[in-house]
CSV table of C-alpha atoms and ligand atoms in Angstrom, one decimal:
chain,number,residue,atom,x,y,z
A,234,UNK,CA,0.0,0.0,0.0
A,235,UNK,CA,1.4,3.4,-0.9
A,236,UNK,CA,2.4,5.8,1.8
A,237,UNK,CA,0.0,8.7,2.4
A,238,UNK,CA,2.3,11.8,2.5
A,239,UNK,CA,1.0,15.3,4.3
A,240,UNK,CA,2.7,18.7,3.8
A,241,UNK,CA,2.8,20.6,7.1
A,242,UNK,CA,4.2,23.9,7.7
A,243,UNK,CA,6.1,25.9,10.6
A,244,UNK,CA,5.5,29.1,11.1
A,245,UNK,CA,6.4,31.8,13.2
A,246,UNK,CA,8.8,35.0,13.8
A,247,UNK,CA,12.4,34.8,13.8
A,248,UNK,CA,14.5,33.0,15.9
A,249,UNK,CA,11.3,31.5,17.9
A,250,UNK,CA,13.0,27.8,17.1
A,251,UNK,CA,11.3,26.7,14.4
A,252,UNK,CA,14.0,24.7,12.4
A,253,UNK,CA,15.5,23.6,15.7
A,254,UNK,CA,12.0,21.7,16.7
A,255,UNK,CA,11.8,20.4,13.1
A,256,UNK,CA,15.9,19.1,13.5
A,257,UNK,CA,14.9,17.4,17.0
A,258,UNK,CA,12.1,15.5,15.6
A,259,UNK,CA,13.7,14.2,12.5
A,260,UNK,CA,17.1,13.4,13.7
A,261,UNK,CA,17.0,14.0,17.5
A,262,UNK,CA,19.9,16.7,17.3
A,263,UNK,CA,20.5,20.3,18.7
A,264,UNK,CA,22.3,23.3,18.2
A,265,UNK,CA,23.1,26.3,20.0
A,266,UNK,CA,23.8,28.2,17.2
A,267,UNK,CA,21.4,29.6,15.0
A,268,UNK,CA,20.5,26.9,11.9
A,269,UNK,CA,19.8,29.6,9.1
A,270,UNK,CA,17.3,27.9,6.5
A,271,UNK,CA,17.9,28.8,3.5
A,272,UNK,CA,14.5,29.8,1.0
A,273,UNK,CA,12.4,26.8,1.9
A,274,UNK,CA,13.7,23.3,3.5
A,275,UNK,CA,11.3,20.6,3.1
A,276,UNK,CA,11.9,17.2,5.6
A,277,UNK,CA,10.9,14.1,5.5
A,278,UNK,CA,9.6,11.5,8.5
A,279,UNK,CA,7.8,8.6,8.9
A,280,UNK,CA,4.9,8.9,11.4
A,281,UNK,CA,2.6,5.7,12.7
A,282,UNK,CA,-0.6,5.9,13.5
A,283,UNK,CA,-3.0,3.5,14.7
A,284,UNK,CA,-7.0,3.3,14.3
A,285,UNK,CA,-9.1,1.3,16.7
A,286,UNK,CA,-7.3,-2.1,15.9
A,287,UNK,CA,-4.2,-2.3,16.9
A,288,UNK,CA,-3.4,-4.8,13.7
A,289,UNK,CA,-4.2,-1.7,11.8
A,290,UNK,CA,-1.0,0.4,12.2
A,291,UNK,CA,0.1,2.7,9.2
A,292,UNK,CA,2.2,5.2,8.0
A,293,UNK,CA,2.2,8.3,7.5
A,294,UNK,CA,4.5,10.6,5.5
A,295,UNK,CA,5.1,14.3,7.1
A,296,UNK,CA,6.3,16.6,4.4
A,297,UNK,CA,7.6,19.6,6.9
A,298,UNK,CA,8.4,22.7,5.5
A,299,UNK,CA,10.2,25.3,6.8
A,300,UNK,CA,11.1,28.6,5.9
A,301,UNK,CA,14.2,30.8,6.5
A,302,UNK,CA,13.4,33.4,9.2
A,303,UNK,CA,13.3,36.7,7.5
A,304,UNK,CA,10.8,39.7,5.7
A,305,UNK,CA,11.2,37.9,2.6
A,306,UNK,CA,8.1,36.4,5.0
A,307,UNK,CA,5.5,38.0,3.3
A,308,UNK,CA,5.6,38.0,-0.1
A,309,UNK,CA,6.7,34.3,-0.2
A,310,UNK,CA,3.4,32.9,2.5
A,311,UNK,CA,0.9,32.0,-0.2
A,312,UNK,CA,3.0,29.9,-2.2
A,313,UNK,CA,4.6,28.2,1.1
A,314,UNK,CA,1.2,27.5,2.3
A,315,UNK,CA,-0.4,26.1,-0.4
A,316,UNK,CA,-1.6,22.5,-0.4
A,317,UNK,CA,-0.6,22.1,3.7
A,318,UNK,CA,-3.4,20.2,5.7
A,319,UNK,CA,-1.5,21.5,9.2
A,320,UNK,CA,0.8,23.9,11.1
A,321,UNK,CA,2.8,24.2,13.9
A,322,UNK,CA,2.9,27.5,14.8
A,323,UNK,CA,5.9,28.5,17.4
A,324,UNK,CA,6.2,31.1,20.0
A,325,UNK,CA,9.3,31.7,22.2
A,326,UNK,CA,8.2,32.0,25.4
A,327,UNK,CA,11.3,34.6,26.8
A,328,UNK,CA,10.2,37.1,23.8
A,329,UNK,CA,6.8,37.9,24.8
A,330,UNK,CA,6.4,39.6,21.2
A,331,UNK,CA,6.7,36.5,19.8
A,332,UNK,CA,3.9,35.5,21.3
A,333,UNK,CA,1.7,38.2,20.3
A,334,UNK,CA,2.0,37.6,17.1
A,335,UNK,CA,1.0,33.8,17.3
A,336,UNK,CA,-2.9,34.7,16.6
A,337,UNK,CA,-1.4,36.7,12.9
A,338,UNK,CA,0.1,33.7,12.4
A,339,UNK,CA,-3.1,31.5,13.0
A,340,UNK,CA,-5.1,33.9,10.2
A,341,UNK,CA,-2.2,34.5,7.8
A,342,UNK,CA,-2.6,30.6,7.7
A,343,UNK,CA,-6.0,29.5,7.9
A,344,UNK,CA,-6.3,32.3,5.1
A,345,UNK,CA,-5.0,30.3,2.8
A,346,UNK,CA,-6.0,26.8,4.2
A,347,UNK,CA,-9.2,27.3,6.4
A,348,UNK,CA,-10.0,23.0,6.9
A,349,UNK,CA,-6.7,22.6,8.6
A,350,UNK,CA,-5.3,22.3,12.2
A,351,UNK,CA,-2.4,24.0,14.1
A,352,UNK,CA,-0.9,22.9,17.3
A,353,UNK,CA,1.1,25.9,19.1
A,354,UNK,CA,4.1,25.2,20.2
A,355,UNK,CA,5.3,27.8,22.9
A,356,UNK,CA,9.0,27.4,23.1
A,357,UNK,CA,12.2,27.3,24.7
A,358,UNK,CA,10.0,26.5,28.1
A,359,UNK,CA,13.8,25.2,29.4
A,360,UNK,CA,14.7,28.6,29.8
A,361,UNK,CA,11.5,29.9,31.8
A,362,UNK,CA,11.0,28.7,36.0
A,363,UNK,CA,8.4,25.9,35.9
A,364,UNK,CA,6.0,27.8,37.9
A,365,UNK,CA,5.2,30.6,35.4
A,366,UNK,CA,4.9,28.0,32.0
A,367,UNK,CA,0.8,26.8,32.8
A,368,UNK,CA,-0.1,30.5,33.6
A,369,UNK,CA,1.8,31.0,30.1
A,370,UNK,CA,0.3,28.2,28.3
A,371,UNK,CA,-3.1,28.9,29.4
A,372,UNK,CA,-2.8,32.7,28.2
A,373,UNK,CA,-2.0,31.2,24.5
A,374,UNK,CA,-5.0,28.5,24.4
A,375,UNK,CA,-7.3,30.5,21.3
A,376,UNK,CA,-10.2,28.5,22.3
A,377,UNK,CA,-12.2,31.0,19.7
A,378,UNK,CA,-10.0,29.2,16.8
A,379,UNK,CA,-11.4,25.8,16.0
A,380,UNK,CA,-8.8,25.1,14.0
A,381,UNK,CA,-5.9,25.6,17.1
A,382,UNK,CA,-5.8,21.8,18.6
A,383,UNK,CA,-4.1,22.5,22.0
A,384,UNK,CA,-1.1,24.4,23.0
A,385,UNK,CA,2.3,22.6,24.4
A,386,UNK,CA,5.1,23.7,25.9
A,387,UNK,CA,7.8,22.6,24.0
A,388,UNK,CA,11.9,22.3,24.2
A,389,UNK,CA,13.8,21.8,21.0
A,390,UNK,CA,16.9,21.8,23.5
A,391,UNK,CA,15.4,19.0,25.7
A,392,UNK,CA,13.4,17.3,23.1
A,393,UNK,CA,10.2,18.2,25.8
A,394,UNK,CA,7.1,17.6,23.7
A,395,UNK,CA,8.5,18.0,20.1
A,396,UNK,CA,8.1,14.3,19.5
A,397,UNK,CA,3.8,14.7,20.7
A,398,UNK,CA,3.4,17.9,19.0
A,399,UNK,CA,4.1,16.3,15.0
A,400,UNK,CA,2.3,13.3,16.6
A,401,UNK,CA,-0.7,15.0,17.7
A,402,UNK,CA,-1.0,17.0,14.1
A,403,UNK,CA,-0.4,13.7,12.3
A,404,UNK,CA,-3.5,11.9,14.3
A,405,UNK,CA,-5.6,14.6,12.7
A,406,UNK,CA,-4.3,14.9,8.9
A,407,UNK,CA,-5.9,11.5,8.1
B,278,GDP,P1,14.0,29.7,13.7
B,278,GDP,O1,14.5,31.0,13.1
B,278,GDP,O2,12.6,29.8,14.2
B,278,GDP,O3,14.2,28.5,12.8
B,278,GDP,O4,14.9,29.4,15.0
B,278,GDP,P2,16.1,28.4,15.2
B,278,GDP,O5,15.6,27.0,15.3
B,278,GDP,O6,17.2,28.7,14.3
B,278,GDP,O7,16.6,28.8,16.7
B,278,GDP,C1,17.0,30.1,17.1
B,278,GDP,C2,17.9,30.0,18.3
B,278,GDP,O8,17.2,29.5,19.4
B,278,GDP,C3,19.1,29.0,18.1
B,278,GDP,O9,20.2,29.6,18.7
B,278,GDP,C4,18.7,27.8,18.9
B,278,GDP,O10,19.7,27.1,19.4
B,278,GDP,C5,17.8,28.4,20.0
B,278,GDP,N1,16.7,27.5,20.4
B,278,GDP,C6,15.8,26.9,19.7
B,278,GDP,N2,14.9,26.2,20.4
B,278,GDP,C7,15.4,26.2,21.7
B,278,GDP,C8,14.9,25.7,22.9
B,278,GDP,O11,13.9,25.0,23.0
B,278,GDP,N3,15.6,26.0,24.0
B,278,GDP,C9,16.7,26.9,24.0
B,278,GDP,N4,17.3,27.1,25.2
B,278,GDP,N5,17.1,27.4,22.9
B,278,GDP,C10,16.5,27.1,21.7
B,279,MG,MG1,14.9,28.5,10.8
């Protein structure tokens, strides 16, 4: 049976550790320095997922694209976006303005692909006291979006939640 391949895209501002969450899932490595993408990077990984019967495992194809980090943003989104079924759309949680501009993010998006689903990730949570990240994550929930699944707090650097976030996505894309 051919595998069922799903494009996804990442999106959010600069720096916020987009490519870094894409590089944990795929090939469980991290880097302190900054991993400039270049145009558009497009990666590959094998996801399972299981219906009711557990003899029923299959795969699934992510296609995950990211984008290099810059205001060449803009005039590049439509085309980037076209044809994705989901997003993961990234925060860092010690740049607060990064966080604002999560719900531009969501529409810019769901502009171009209204019957698809985005997870949030908020990240770098290694860097923030444990005690503040729920009052954080619950601030960033956008129960008015159906389209926004949930919202994790996520560490590329740790590999905290980067493996359910693709997971989660992938559970809905079928
Ligand atoms: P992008 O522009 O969104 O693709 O961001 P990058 O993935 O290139 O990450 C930008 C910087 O943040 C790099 O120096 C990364 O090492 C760092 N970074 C990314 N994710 C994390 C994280 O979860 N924790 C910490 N401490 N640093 C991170
Ligand atoms: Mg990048």
């Amino acid at each position: 049976m051919p595998t069922i391949s799903k494009k996804i895209c990442l999106l959010g501002d600069f720096g916020v550790g987009k490519t870094s969450l894409i590089r944990q899932f795929v090939d469980k490595q991290f880097s302190d320095e900054y991993l400039s993408t270049v145009g558009v990077k497009i990666s590959r990984k094998l996801v399972s997922w299981s219906s009711k019967e557990p003899q029923n495992v299959q795969e699934l194809q992510l296609l995950i694209w990211d984008i290099e980090g810059s205001n060449k943003f803009r005039a590049i989104a439509p085309t980037y976006f076209q044809g994705a079924k989901g997003a993961v759309i990234v925060g860092d949680v010690t740049r607060e303005e990064t966080l604002n501009h999560l719900l531009e993010h969501i529409n810019s998006f769901l502009a171009i692909n209204p019957q698809s689903y985005i997870i949030i990730a908020l990240n770098k949570s290694d860097l923030i006291e444990a005690e503040y990240l729920e009052k954080i994550r619950k601030m960033y929930g956008f129960p008015k979006q159906e389209a926004v699944l949930n919202t994790y707090l996520t560490s590329a650097k740790c590999g905290i939640n980067v493996d359910e976030i693709f997971q989660v996505l992938a559970n809905y894309l079928i």
